[in-house]
Amino acid sequence: MFRTRTRRAVLCAAVALAVPAGAVFAAPAHAGPYPGRTVLADGHVDVFDARFDDGLRLVVHDGTGAGAAVDRSPADVVLHVRDAGRTTAPDGLEAALPGFATAGQDVWVMPQTQISGQLFAGWATERIARDVLGPGSRVRFEVSRVDGPGRFALWQNGLTGPAVKVNSGDGLPDAFDTAATYTHDHANWGFSAPGEYTLTVGATATLADGSTVTAPPATYTFFVGETLPDEPGAGEVTIGGWRDTFTEDGTYPLTAHHTPDPRVVTYRWSYYIQAVDLDGVLKWMWLDWGGDHPVPTYDFAAWDMWDGGQLRVSLLDADGRVLAQSEPREIRVTPALPEQEGLHVLGVAGHYHTGGTAQLTAAAVPAAELTGVQWLIRDSADADWTAVAGATTAHYAFVVGPNHDGMQVTVRSATPALESAPVTIHVDDHGQGPAGTKSITTTLGEDAGGLFLSVAPEDRDVVLSDLTLDETATGLVAAGELGAVSVTDTRTGGAGWNVSARASDFVAPDGTRFDSAGLGWTPRVVEQGDGMTVSPGAAVTGLNGPRVLGSADTAGRGRAVLDAGLTLRAPVELPPGTYTSLLTLSVI
């Protein structure tokens, strides 16, 4: 079966943009084009943070580190908007943000919701003492100038449409008010082209004595793009000795491989695991328990607490500046074999997130080669077991959906004749689950988802035709129908809506996968309410990125039903099996 993992963010209430998911780590002073300045690229940061001591001023409240947050001068900070936030502007964008970008254009967005791998940026007044300001007073932030290769926009998602704070596309200055006490808010920060931007920002507030105070203008620097210009480093950094799974309590030597660089004096091995900060915000915290080492080798202790976390290595110079670092690697820790004889299911996580991959392993005690293996699942302890098609090896993998919560899994073998005790899958999205999902399945034979979105239970599984060789014998193709996706709009006016979706990788039970770049659709409107004007999205290939299924220019009470014809192109060298992808749908 084909399944996919999804990470998404929303461009605005009327325009949905899905962008991939951030590790939070202590930000070093950067060496390359921004010497002595701190580059922030992951985690929580209050960009416009108003303070009052001898006067009103703006600071950057940097909460990206593992320890206490740090106040920094805006002049000393570069906010790095990486390509993880790169996406395509959907239809309706020009009406929502005139002059910012056109439909189909690439834009870069730091999302209003927290996504792993990106900055979670906002503004705050909560650190101004309550007795300094007058009752009901507000702080006004004003962006008076934007210099850069494109346009800048700042907006929040809302039930009736985007709440636009700043849009350089239709002229500046732009200003917005916020409550003067205890405000801590986040928004979408959008840029229409890659490169360096500077924003000139001011703030005013009314004090308790009735006087008005103004902060000196502050200049903020953003760099949009994956790599900083002329960024120094030691070339690509990879981790040697890495394993797909580590056995619990084992010790494994790892090595940082990179191009020789005489500036590198220290190697810092860092983990990040999921945590919640004091504000209740879900975030990723870097833990430097791996420590700094003068040599590129590190003995990794595979504790069970690291399962599901990530690890990376950073290369530092004598001043502690990061010269280069590896991509984070996901840590999978499997339990050591139990002492009890029999067949066991290893690798079950404490809980999974929707779109994550469950990777299970069958192991016999005493050790034995397993033949005639079959994995089975059931919805609950009271249901009958169902054999999983194609799951006939010692390894079983699947992309987790919300319907898997409470599902039980067991495995049987013919030789030796054994059956494991059932294990239970727990799904917990911490209140952040997607609005709707569909699993999309196709098979390669041996021979050859207020404003509401809903997917009926009977329509949640989409089965494509079997994969067959195309006319040119250069790829495998399959086709099918998405099935009904319903949008119910009970609003009486305001902005319209977009339904967008993206698909995860296709994964087989044995863990073999391919990306969903070859998955395409031709959307259509099946029905719409009398007060609605609904348009289908464009026919496109490449549902590995956010794509629009359908949209309405204005709100209208009623129900619309969307559908799409699906096509899939897969690599010709794909091994036989059943592959599944998870399609995550959102409406905004």
Coordinates of C-alpha atoms in Angstrom, one line a residue:
M1 CA 0.0 0.0 0.0
F2 CA 1.2 3.5 -0.7
R3 CA 1.2 6.0 2.2
T4 CA 2.6 9.4 2.9
R5 CA 3.7 11.6 5.7
T6 CA 2.5 15.2 5.8
R7 CA 3.7 18.5 7.4
R8 CA 1.6 21.5 6.7
A9 CA 1.1 25.1 7.4
V10 CA -1.6 27.6 6.4
L11 CA -1.0 30.7 4.3
C12 CA -4.2 32.3 5.3
A13 CA -7.8 31.6 6.2
A14 CA -8.9 32.0 2.6
V15 CA -5.8 30.6 1.0
A16 CA -4.2 27.3 2.3
L17 CA -0.6 26.6 1.7
A18 CA 0.9 23.4 3.0
V19 CA 4.6 23.5 3.7
P20 CA 6.8 20.8 5.2
A21 CA 7.6 20.4 9.4
G22 CA 11.4 22.6 13.8
A23 CA 14.2 21.6 15.8
V24 CA 15.0 24.2 18.4
F25 CA 18.6 24.7 19.2
A26 CA 20.9 27.2 20.7
A27 CA 21.7 29.7 18.0
P28 CA 25.4 30.4 17.4
A29 CA 27.0 33.6 16.2
H30 CA 27.4 33.2 12.5
A31 CA 30.7 33.4 10.6
G32 CA 29.9 33.9 6.9
P33 CA 28.1 36.9 5.4
Y34 CA 26.8 38.0 8.9
P35 CA 29.9 37.9 11.2
G36 CA 29.1 38.4 14.8
R37 CA 25.4 38.2 14.2
T38 CA 23.1 35.4 15.5
V39 CA 21.3 33.5 12.8
L40 CA 18.0 32.0 13.8
A41 CA 16.4 29.3 11.7
D42 CA 14.4 26.9 13.9
G43 CA 12.0 27.3 16.8
H44 CA 10.1 29.9 18.8
V45 CA 11.0 33.6 18.5
D46 CA 9.1 36.8 19.3
V47 CA 10.4 39.0 16.4
F48 CA 8.6 42.2 17.5
D49 CA 8.9 42.2 21.3
A50 CA 8.0 45.5 22.9
R51 CA 9.8 46.5 26.2
F52 CA 9.6 49.5 28.5
D53 CA 12.4 50.5 30.9
D54 CA 13.9 53.9 30.3
G55 CA 11.7 54.1 27.3
L56 CA 9.9 52.0 24.7
R57 CA 12.1 49.7 22.7
L58 CA 12.0 46.7 20.4
V59 CA 14.0 43.5 21.0
V60 CA 14.1 40.0 19.5
H61 CA 13.1 37.5 22.2
D62 CA 15.0 34.4 21.1
G63 CA 13.4 31.2 22.5
T64 CA 15.1 28.8 20.1
G65 CA 17.6 27.5 22.6
A66 CA 17.4 24.7 25.0
G67 CA 17.8 26.9 28.0
A68 CA 16.2 30.2 29.0
A69 CA 15.2 32.6 26.2
V70 CA 17.6 35.4 25.3
D71 CA 16.9 39.0 24.4
R72 CA 18.8 40.2 21.4
S73 CA 19.0 43.6 19.6
P74 CA 17.3 43.3 16.1
A75 CA 20.5 44.6 14.6
D76 CA 22.4 41.6 15.9
V77 CA 20.0 39.0 14.5
V78 CA 19.4 37.4 11.0
L79 CA 16.1 35.5 10.7
H80 CA 16.7 32.7 8.2
V81 CA 13.7 31.5 6.2
R82 CA 14.7 28.2 4.7
D83 CA 13.3 26.3 1.8
A84 CA 11.2 24.2 4.1
G85 CA 8.7 27.1 3.9
R86 CA 8.8 27.3 0.1
T87 CA 5.4 26.6 -1.5
T88 CA 3.2 27.6 -4.4
A89 CA 0.8 30.5 -4.1
P90 CA -2.7 29.1 -4.6
D91 CA -5.7 30.6 -6.5
G92 CA -7.3 33.5 -4.6
L93 CA -4.1 34.8 -3.2
E94 CA -4.2 38.1 -5.2
A95 CA -7.6 39.0 -3.7
A96 CA -6.4 38.2 -0.2
L97 CA -3.0 39.9 -0.5
P98 CA -3.0 42.2 -3.5
G99 CA 0.3 42.9 -5.0
F100 CA 2.1 40.3 -2.9
A101 CA 2.3 37.4 -5.4
T102 CA 0.3 35.7 -8.1
A103 CA -1.2 32.3 -8.2
G104 CA 1.3 29.6 -9.0
Q105 CA 4.3 31.7 -8.0
D106 CA 6.8 30.3 -5.5
V107 CA 6.6 32.0 -2.1
W108 CA 8.3 31.4 1.3
V109 CA 6.2 31.3 4.5
M110 CA 7.1 31.1 8.1
P111 CA 3.8 29.6 9.3
Q112 CA 1.5 30.7 12.1
T113 CA 1.5 27.2 13.5
Q114 CA 4.7 25.5 14.7
I115 CA 6.3 23.3 12.2
S116 CA 9.5 21.3 12.8
G117 CA 12.4 22.8 10.8
Q118 CA 11.1 26.4 10.6
L119 CA 10.9 29.5 12.7
F120 CA 7.7 29.9 14.8
A121 CA 7.7 33.7 14.7
G122 CA 5.4 36.3 16.4
W123 CA 5.2 39.4 18.5
A124 CA 4.7 40.1 22.2
T125 CA 4.0 42.8 24.8
E126 CA 3.7 40.4 27.7
R127 CA 7.0 41.4 29.2
I128 CA 5.9 45.1 29.8
A129 CA 4.8 45.6 33.5
R130 CA 1.1 46.0 33.8
D131 CA 1.3 49.2 35.9
V132 CA 3.3 51.0 33.2
L133 CA 0.4 51.2 30.7
G134 CA -3.0 52.8 30.8
P135 CA -6.2 50.8 31.2
G136 CA -7.2 49.3 27.8
S137 CA -4.2 50.7 26.1
R138 CA -2.6 49.2 23.1
V139 CA 0.8 48.9 21.5
R140 CA 1.0 49.7 17.8
F141 CA 3.6 48.1 15.6
E142 CA 4.4 49.9 12.3
V143 CA 6.4 48.6 9.3
S144 CA 7.4 51.7 7.4
R145 CA 9.8 50.2 4.9
V146 CA 10.8 46.9 3.3
D147 CA 13.9 46.6 1.2
G148 CA 14.6 43.3 -0.7
P149 CA 14.1 41.4 -3.9
G150 CA 10.4 40.9 -3.4
R151 CA 7.3 41.7 -1.3
F152 CA 6.7 41.0 2.4
A153 CA 3.3 40.2 4.0
L154 CA 2.3 39.4 7.6
W155 CA -1.2 37.9 8.3
Q156 CA -3.1 35.7 10.6
N157 CA -5.6 33.0 9.8
G158 CA -9.2 33.6 10.7
L159 CA -12.6 31.9 10.3
T160 CA -13.9 34.8 8.1
G161 CA -10.7 35.3 6.1
P162 CA -7.1 36.4 6.5
A163 CA -6.4 39.2 9.0
V164 CA -3.7 41.1 7.1
K165 CA -1.3 43.1 9.3
V166 CA 1.3 44.1 6.8
N167 CA 1.4 43.8 3.0
S168 CA 4.2 45.7 1.2
G169 CA 2.5 44.7 -2.1
D170 CA -0.2 47.4 -1.8
G171 CA 2.0 50.1 -0.2
L172 CA 3.6 51.1 3.1
P173 CA 3.5 52.1 5.9
D174 CA 1.3 49.4 7.5
A175 CA 0.5 49.3 11.2
F176 CA -1.5 47.0 13.5
D177 CA -2.5 47.3 17.2
T178 CA -2.3 44.7 19.9
A179 CA -3.3 44.7 23.5
A180 CA -0.6 46.3 25.5
T181 CA -0.5 43.8 28.3
Y182 CA 0.1 40.1 28.1
T183 CA -0.1 39.7 24.4
H184 CA 1.8 36.9 22.8
D185 CA 0.7 36.2 19.2
H186 CA 1.9 34.4 16.1
A187 CA 1.2 34.9 12.4
N188 CA 2.3 33.9 8.9
W189 CA 5.4 35.8 7.6
G190 CA 5.5 35.6 3.8
F191 CA 8.2 36.6 1.2
S192 CA 7.6 36.6 -2.6
A193 CA 11.2 35.9 -3.7
P194 CA 14.5 34.6 -2.2
G195 CA 17.2 36.9 -1.0
E196 CA 17.9 39.4 1.8
Y197 CA 15.2 41.6 3.2
T198 CA 15.4 44.4 5.7
L199 CA 12.3 45.7 7.5
T200 CA 12.2 49.1 9.3
V201 CA 9.8 48.7 12.3
G202 CA 8.6 51.1 14.9
A203 CA 6.2 50.9 17.9
T204 CA 4.1 53.4 20.0
A205 CA 2.2 52.9 23.3
T206 CA 0.1 54.9 25.7
L207 CA 1.3 55.0 29.3
A208 CA -0.8 55.0 32.5
D209 CA -0.3 58.8 32.8
G210 CA -1.8 59.3 29.3
S211 CA 1.4 60.1 27.6
T212 CA 2.5 58.5 24.3
V213 CA 5.9 56.9 23.9
T214 CA 7.6 55.9 20.7
A215 CA 10.3 53.3 20.2
P216 CA 13.3 54.2 18.0
P217 CA 13.0 52.5 14.6
A218 CA 14.6 49.0 14.5
T219 CA 15.9 47.3 11.5
Y220 CA 15.3 43.6 11.1
T221 CA 17.1 41.4 8.6
F222 CA 15.6 38.3 7.0
F223 CA 17.4 36.0 4.6
V224 CA 15.1 33.8 2.4
G225 CA 16.6 30.7 0.9
E226 CA 18.1 27.4 2.0
T227 CA 21.8 28.5 2.1
L228 CA 23.1 31.8 3.4
P229 CA 25.2 33.6 0.7
D230 CA 28.9 32.7 0.7
E231 CA 28.3 30.6 3.8
P232 CA 31.5 29.0 5.0
G233 CA 31.7 25.4 6.0
A234 CA 33.4 22.1 5.7
G235 CA 31.3 20.8 2.8
E236 CA 28.5 18.3 3.3
V237 CA 28.6 16.6 6.7
T238 CA 27.3 13.0 7.0
I239 CA 27.2 10.5 9.9
G240 CA 29.0 7.3 9.3
G241 CA 28.0 4.2 11.2
W242 CA 24.3 5.1 11.2
R243 CA 21.7 2.4 11.5
D244 CA 18.1 2.2 10.6
T245 CA 17.5 0.8 14.1
F246 CA 19.6 0.7 17.3
T247 CA 19.2 -2.0 19.9
E248 CA 18.2 -0.6 23.3
D249 CA 21.2 -0.1 25.7
G250 CA 23.7 -0.8 23.0
T251 CA 26.6 1.5 22.2
Y252 CA 27.4 2.4 18.6
P253 CA 30.4 4.3 17.3
L254 CA 29.4 7.2 15.0
T255 CA 31.8 9.3 12.8
A256 CA 31.3 12.8 11.3
H257 CA 32.5 12.7 7.7
H258 CA 33.3 16.0 5.9
T259 CA 35.9 17.7 3.7
P260 CA 39.0 18.5 5.7
D261 CA 38.8 22.0 7.2
P262 CA 41.6 23.4 9.5
R263 CA 39.1 25.7 11.2
V264 CA 37.2 22.8 12.7
V265 CA 38.3 22.2 16.3
T266 CA 35.1 20.8 17.9
Y267 CA 32.4 18.3 17.1
R268 CA 29.1 18.8 18.9
W269 CA 26.7 15.9 18.9
S270 CA 23.1 17.0 19.7
Y271 CA 19.8 15.3 20.1
Y272 CA 16.3 16.8 20.1
I273 CA 13.3 15.3 21.5
Q274 CA 9.7 16.6 21.8
A275 CA 9.0 18.9 24.8
V276 CA 6.6 21.6 25.9
D277 CA 7.8 25.0 27.1
L278 CA 6.4 27.0 29.9
D279 CA 3.9 28.8 27.6
G280 CA 2.4 25.4 26.7
V281 CA 3.8 25.6 23.2
L282 CA 4.8 22.3 21.6
K283 CA 8.4 22.7 20.5
W284 CA 11.6 20.8 19.9
M285 CA 14.4 21.3 22.3
W286 CA 18.1 20.6 21.5
L287 CA 19.9 18.8 24.3
D288 CA 23.7 18.9 24.1
W289 CA 24.1 15.7 26.2
G290 CA 26.3 14.4 23.5
G291 CA 28.7 17.2 24.4
D292 CA 31.6 18.6 22.5
H293 CA 34.4 16.4 21.2
P294 CA 37.8 17.3 19.7
V295 CA 37.6 14.3 17.4
P296 CA 34.9 13.3 14.8
T297 CA 33.9 10.1 16.6
Y298 CA 31.2 9.6 19.2
D299 CA 29.9 6.6 21.1
F300 CA 26.1 6.8 20.8
A301 CA 24.3 5.1 23.8
A302 CA 20.9 3.9 22.4
W303 CA 18.6 4.6 25.3
D304 CA 14.9 3.9 24.8
M305 CA 14.1 7.6 25.6
W306 CA 15.8 8.6 22.3
D307 CA 13.3 6.6 20.2
G308 CA 11.5 8.9 17.8
G309 CA 14.0 11.8 18.4
Q310 CA 16.7 13.0 16.1
L311 CA 20.5 13.4 16.2
R312 CA 22.9 15.6 14.3
V313 CA 26.5 16.7 14.5
S314 CA 27.8 20.3 14.2
L315 CA 31.3 21.4 13.3
L316 CA 32.6 24.3 15.4
D317 CA 35.6 26.6 15.1
A318 CA 37.7 27.9 18.0
D319 CA 35.2 30.7 18.7
G320 CA 32.3 28.3 19.0
R321 CA 30.8 29.3 15.6
V322 CA 29.1 26.6 13.6
L323 CA 30.8 26.0 10.3
A324 CA 28.7 23.2 9.0
Q325 CA 26.3 20.5 10.3
S326 CA 24.7 17.3 9.2
E327 CA 21.0 16.8 8.4
P328 CA 19.1 15.5 11.5
R329 CA 18.7 11.7 11.5
E330 CA 15.7 10.0 13.0
I331 CA 16.6 7.7 15.9
R332 CA 14.8 4.4 16.1
V333 CA 15.6 2.3 19.2
T334 CA 14.2 -1.3 19.3
P335 CA 14.1 -3.2 22.6
A336 CA 16.6 -5.9 23.2
L337 CA 15.2 -9.4 22.8
P338 CA 13.1 -10.4 25.8
E339 CA 14.1 -13.4 27.8
Q340 CA 10.7 -15.1 27.4
E341 CA 10.7 -17.7 24.7
G342 CA 8.4 -17.2 21.7
L343 CA 7.7 -14.7 18.9
H344 CA 7.8 -11.0 19.7
V345 CA 6.9 -7.7 18.0
L346 CA 9.7 -5.2 18.5
G347 CA 9.8 -1.5 17.7
V348 CA 6.4 -0.3 18.9
A349 CA 6.6 3.4 19.9
G350 CA 4.8 4.8 23.0
H351 CA 2.7 6.8 20.6
Y352 CA 2.6 7.9 17.0
H353 CA 1.6 11.1 15.2
T354 CA -0.6 11.1 12.1
G355 CA 1.6 10.8 9.1
G356 CA 4.4 9.1 11.0
T357 CA 5.8 5.7 10.0
A358 CA 5.4 2.6 12.3
Q359 CA 8.3 0.2 11.7
L360 CA 7.8 -3.2 13.4
T361 CA 10.0 -6.2 13.5
A362 CA 9.3 -9.9 14.3
A363 CA 11.9 -11.7 16.4
A364 CA 12.0 -15.2 17.9
V365 CA 13.6 -16.2 21.2
P366 CA 15.7 -18.3 21.0
A367 CA 16.9 -16.7 17.7
A368 CA 15.6 -18.5 14.7
E369 CA 15.1 -17.8 11.0
L370 CA 11.4 -17.1 10.4
T371 CA 9.6 -18.5 7.4
G372 CA 5.9 -18.4 6.4
V373 CA 5.5 -15.0 8.2
Q374 CA 2.2 -13.2 8.2
W375 CA 1.3 -9.9 10.0
L376 CA -2.3 -9.4 11.1
I377 CA -4.3 -6.4 12.4
R378 CA -7.6 -5.8 14.1
D379 CA -9.4 -2.6 15.0
S380 CA -9.8 -3.6 18.7
A381 CA -9.4 -6.5 21.0
D382 CA -12.9 -7.6 20.3
A383 CA -12.5 -7.6 16.5
D384 CA -11.4 -10.5 14.2
W385 CA -7.9 -10.6 12.9
T386 CA -7.2 -9.6 9.2
A387 CA -4.1 -10.6 7.3
V388 CA -2.2 -7.6 5.9
A389 CA -1.6 -8.1 2.2
G390 CA 2.0 -8.2 1.3
A391 CA 3.2 -8.2 5.0
T392 CA 5.0 -11.5 4.8
T393 CA 8.6 -10.8 6.0
A394 CA 10.0 -10.1 9.5
H395 CA 9.5 -6.4 9.0
Y396 CA 6.2 -4.5 8.7
A397 CA 5.9 -0.8 8.1
F398 CA 2.9 1.5 7.5
V399 CA 2.1 5.2 7.6
V400 CA 0.0 6.0 10.7
G401 CA -3.4 7.6 10.2
P402 CA -5.9 8.7 12.9
N403 CA -7.9 5.5 12.3
H404 CA -5.0 3.4 13.6
D405 CA -5.5 4.6 17.2
G406 CA -6.2 1.4 19.3
M407 CA -5.4 -0.9 16.4
Q408 CA -3.7 -4.2 17.5
V409 CA -1.0 -6.0 15.6
T410 CA 0.3 -9.6 15.8
V411 CA 2.6 -11.7 13.7
R412 CA 2.6 -15.4 13.0
S413 CA 5.3 -17.7 11.5
A414 CA 5.0 -21.2 10.0
T415 CA 8.5 -22.2 10.9
P416 CA 8.9 -22.2 13.8
A417 CA 5.1 -22.4 14.4
L418 CA 4.7 -19.3 16.6
E419 CA 2.3 -16.4 17.2
S420 CA 3.2 -13.2 19.1
A421 CA 1.2 -11.5 21.8
P422 CA -0.8 -8.6 20.3
V423 CA 0.6 -5.1 20.5
T424 CA -1.5 -1.9 20.4
I425 CA -0.9 1.2 18.3
H426 CA -1.6 4.6 20.0
V427 CA -2.0 7.7 18.0
D428 CA -1.8 11.1 19.7
D429 CA -1.5 14.3 17.7
H430 CA -1.6 16.5 20.8
G431 CA -4.7 18.3 19.5
Q432 CA -3.0 19.2 16.2
G433 CA -4.4 16.5 13.9
P434 CA -5.3 17.2 10.3
A435 CA -8.8 18.1 9.2
G436 CA -9.1 15.0 7.0
T437 CA -7.0 12.2 5.5
K438 CA -7.3 9.6 2.8
S439 CA -5.1 6.6 2.3
I440 CA -4.3 5.9 -1.4
T441 CA -3.4 2.3 -2.3
T442 CA -2.1 0.7 -5.5
T443 CA -0.5 -2.7 -6.1
L444 CA 2.3 -3.8 -8.4
G445 CA 1.8 -7.5 -9.1
E446 CA 4.5 -10.1 -9.2
D447 CA 4.0 -10.3 -13.0
A448 CA 4.4 -7.3 -14.2
G449 CA -9.8 15.5 3.4
G450 CA -17.5 27.9 11.1
L451 CA -16.0 26.1 7.9
F452 CA -16.0 22.3 7.9
L453 CA -14.3 19.6 5.9
S454 CA -15.3 16.0 6.1
V455 CA -14.5 12.6 4.5
A456 CA -17.1 9.9 4.9
P457 CA -15.7 6.8 6.6
E458 CA -16.5 4.7 3.6
D459 CA -14.5 7.0 1.3
R460 CA -11.3 7.2 3.4
D461 CA -9.5 4.4 1.5
V462 CA -8.8 4.9 -2.1
V463 CA -7.6 1.9 -4.1
L464 CA -5.9 2.6 -7.4
S465 CA -5.6 0.2 -10.3
D466 CA -2.7 -2.2 -10.3
L467 CA 0.6 -0.7 -11.6
T468 CA 1.4 -1.6 -15.2
L469 CA 4.1 -0.7 -17.6
D470 CA 3.5 2.5 -19.6
E471 CA 3.6 2.8 -23.4
T472 CA 7.3 3.8 -23.4
A473 CA 8.3 1.1 -21.0
T474 CA 10.0 3.7 -18.8
G475 CA 7.6 3.8 -15.9
L476 CA 4.7 2.2 -14.1
V477 CA 1.3 3.8 -14.1
A478 CA -2.0 3.4 -12.2
A479 CA -5.3 5.4 -12.0
G480 CA -8.4 5.8 -9.8
E481 CA -10.9 8.1 -8.2
L482 CA -10.3 10.2 -5.1
G483 CA -13.8 9.9 -3.8
A484 CA -16.1 12.6 -2.2
V485 CA -14.6 15.4 -0.1
S486 CA -17.3 17.6 1.5
V487 CA -17.0 21.2 2.5
T488 CA -19.8 22.7 4.6
D489 CA -19.9 26.5 5.0
T490 CA -22.3 27.9 7.6
R491 CA -20.9 31.5 7.3
T492 CA -23.0 34.3 6.0
G493 CA -20.3 36.4 4.3
G494 CA -16.6 37.2 4.1
A495 CA -13.8 35.5 2.3
G496 CA -14.2 32.2 0.5
W497 CA -12.2 29.0 1.1
N498 CA -9.6 26.6 -0.4
V499 CA -9.3 22.9 0.0
S500 CA -5.7 21.8 -0.4
A501 CA -3.9 18.5 0.0
R502 CA -0.5 16.9 -0.1
A503 CA 0.5 13.3 -0.2
S504 CA 3.2 11.5 1.8
D505 CA 5.7 9.0 0.4
F506 CA 4.3 5.6 -0.7
V507 CA 5.4 2.9 1.7
A508 CA 5.2 -0.9 1.3
P509 CA 4.9 -3.2 4.3
D510 CA 8.6 -4.1 4.1
G511 CA 9.6 -0.4 4.3
T512 CA 10.3 0.1 0.6
R513 CA 9.1 3.6 -0.4
F514 CA 9.0 6.1 -3.3
D515 CA 7.9 9.8 -3.2
S516 CA 4.5 11.0 -4.4
A517 CA 5.9 13.4 -7.0
G518 CA 4.3 11.2 -9.7
L519 CA 0.8 11.4 -8.1
G520 CA -1.5 13.8 -9.9
W521 CA -5.2 14.7 -10.1
T522 CA -7.8 16.3 -12.2
P523 CA -10.2 18.0 -9.7
R524 CA -13.9 18.5 -10.3
V525 CA -16.9 19.9 -8.5
V526 CA -19.6 17.2 -8.0
E527 CA -22.2 19.4 -6.3
Q528 CA -22.6 22.8 -4.7
G529 CA -25.2 24.7 -2.6
D530 CA -27.4 27.2 -4.3
G531 CA -25.6 30.1 -2.6
M532 CA -22.1 28.8 -3.5
T533 CA -19.7 29.5 -6.4
V534 CA -17.1 26.7 -6.4
S535 CA -14.3 26.1 -8.8
P536 CA -12.1 23.0 -9.2
G537 CA -8.3 23.3 -8.7
A538 CA -5.9 22.9 -11.6
A539 CA -5.1 19.5 -13.0
V540 CA -1.5 18.9 -11.8
T541 CA 1.0 16.2 -11.1
G542 CA 3.1 16.4 -8.0
L543 CA 0.9 16.0 -4.9
N544 CA 4.1 15.7 -2.8
G545 CA 3.6 19.5 -2.4
P546 CA 0.4 21.4 -1.5
R547 CA -2.1 21.5 -4.3
V548 CA -5.6 23.0 -4.5
L549 CA -8.5 20.6 -4.9
G550 CA -11.2 23.3 -5.1
S551 CA -12.0 26.8 -3.9
A552 CA -14.8 29.4 -3.5
D553 CA -14.1 33.1 -4.0
T554 CA -16.6 34.2 -1.3
A555 CA -18.4 32.6 1.6
G556 CA -21.8 31.0 0.9
R557 CA -24.0 28.9 3.1
G558 CA -24.3 25.4 1.9
R559 CA -22.4 22.2 1.1
A560 CA -20.0 21.5 -1.7
V561 CA -18.7 18.1 -2.8
L562 CA -15.3 17.8 -4.6
D563 CA -13.7 14.8 -6.3
A564 CA -10.8 14.1 -8.6
G565 CA -9.5 11.6 -11.0
L566 CA -6.1 10.3 -9.8
T567 CA -3.1 9.2 -11.8
L568 CA 0.1 7.7 -10.5
R569 CA 3.5 7.3 -12.2
A570 CA 6.1 5.2 -10.3
P571 CA 9.7 4.1 -11.0
V572 CA 10.0 1.2 -13.3
E573 CA 12.5 -0.6 -11.0
L574 CA 10.0 -0.7 -8.1
P575 CA 9.9 -4.1 -6.5
P576 CA 6.6 -5.9 -6.3
G577 CA 4.3 -5.0 -3.4
T578 CA 1.4 -3.0 -2.2
Y579 CA 2.2 0.6 -1.5
T580 CA 0.1 3.2 0.5
S581 CA 0.3 7.0 0.8
L582 CA -1.6 9.2 3.2
L583 CA -3.3 12.3 1.6
T584 CA -3.8 15.1 4.2
L585 CA -6.6 17.5 3.3
S586 CA -7.2 20.9 4.9
V587 CA -9.7 23.7 4.3
I588 CA -9.1 27.3 5.2

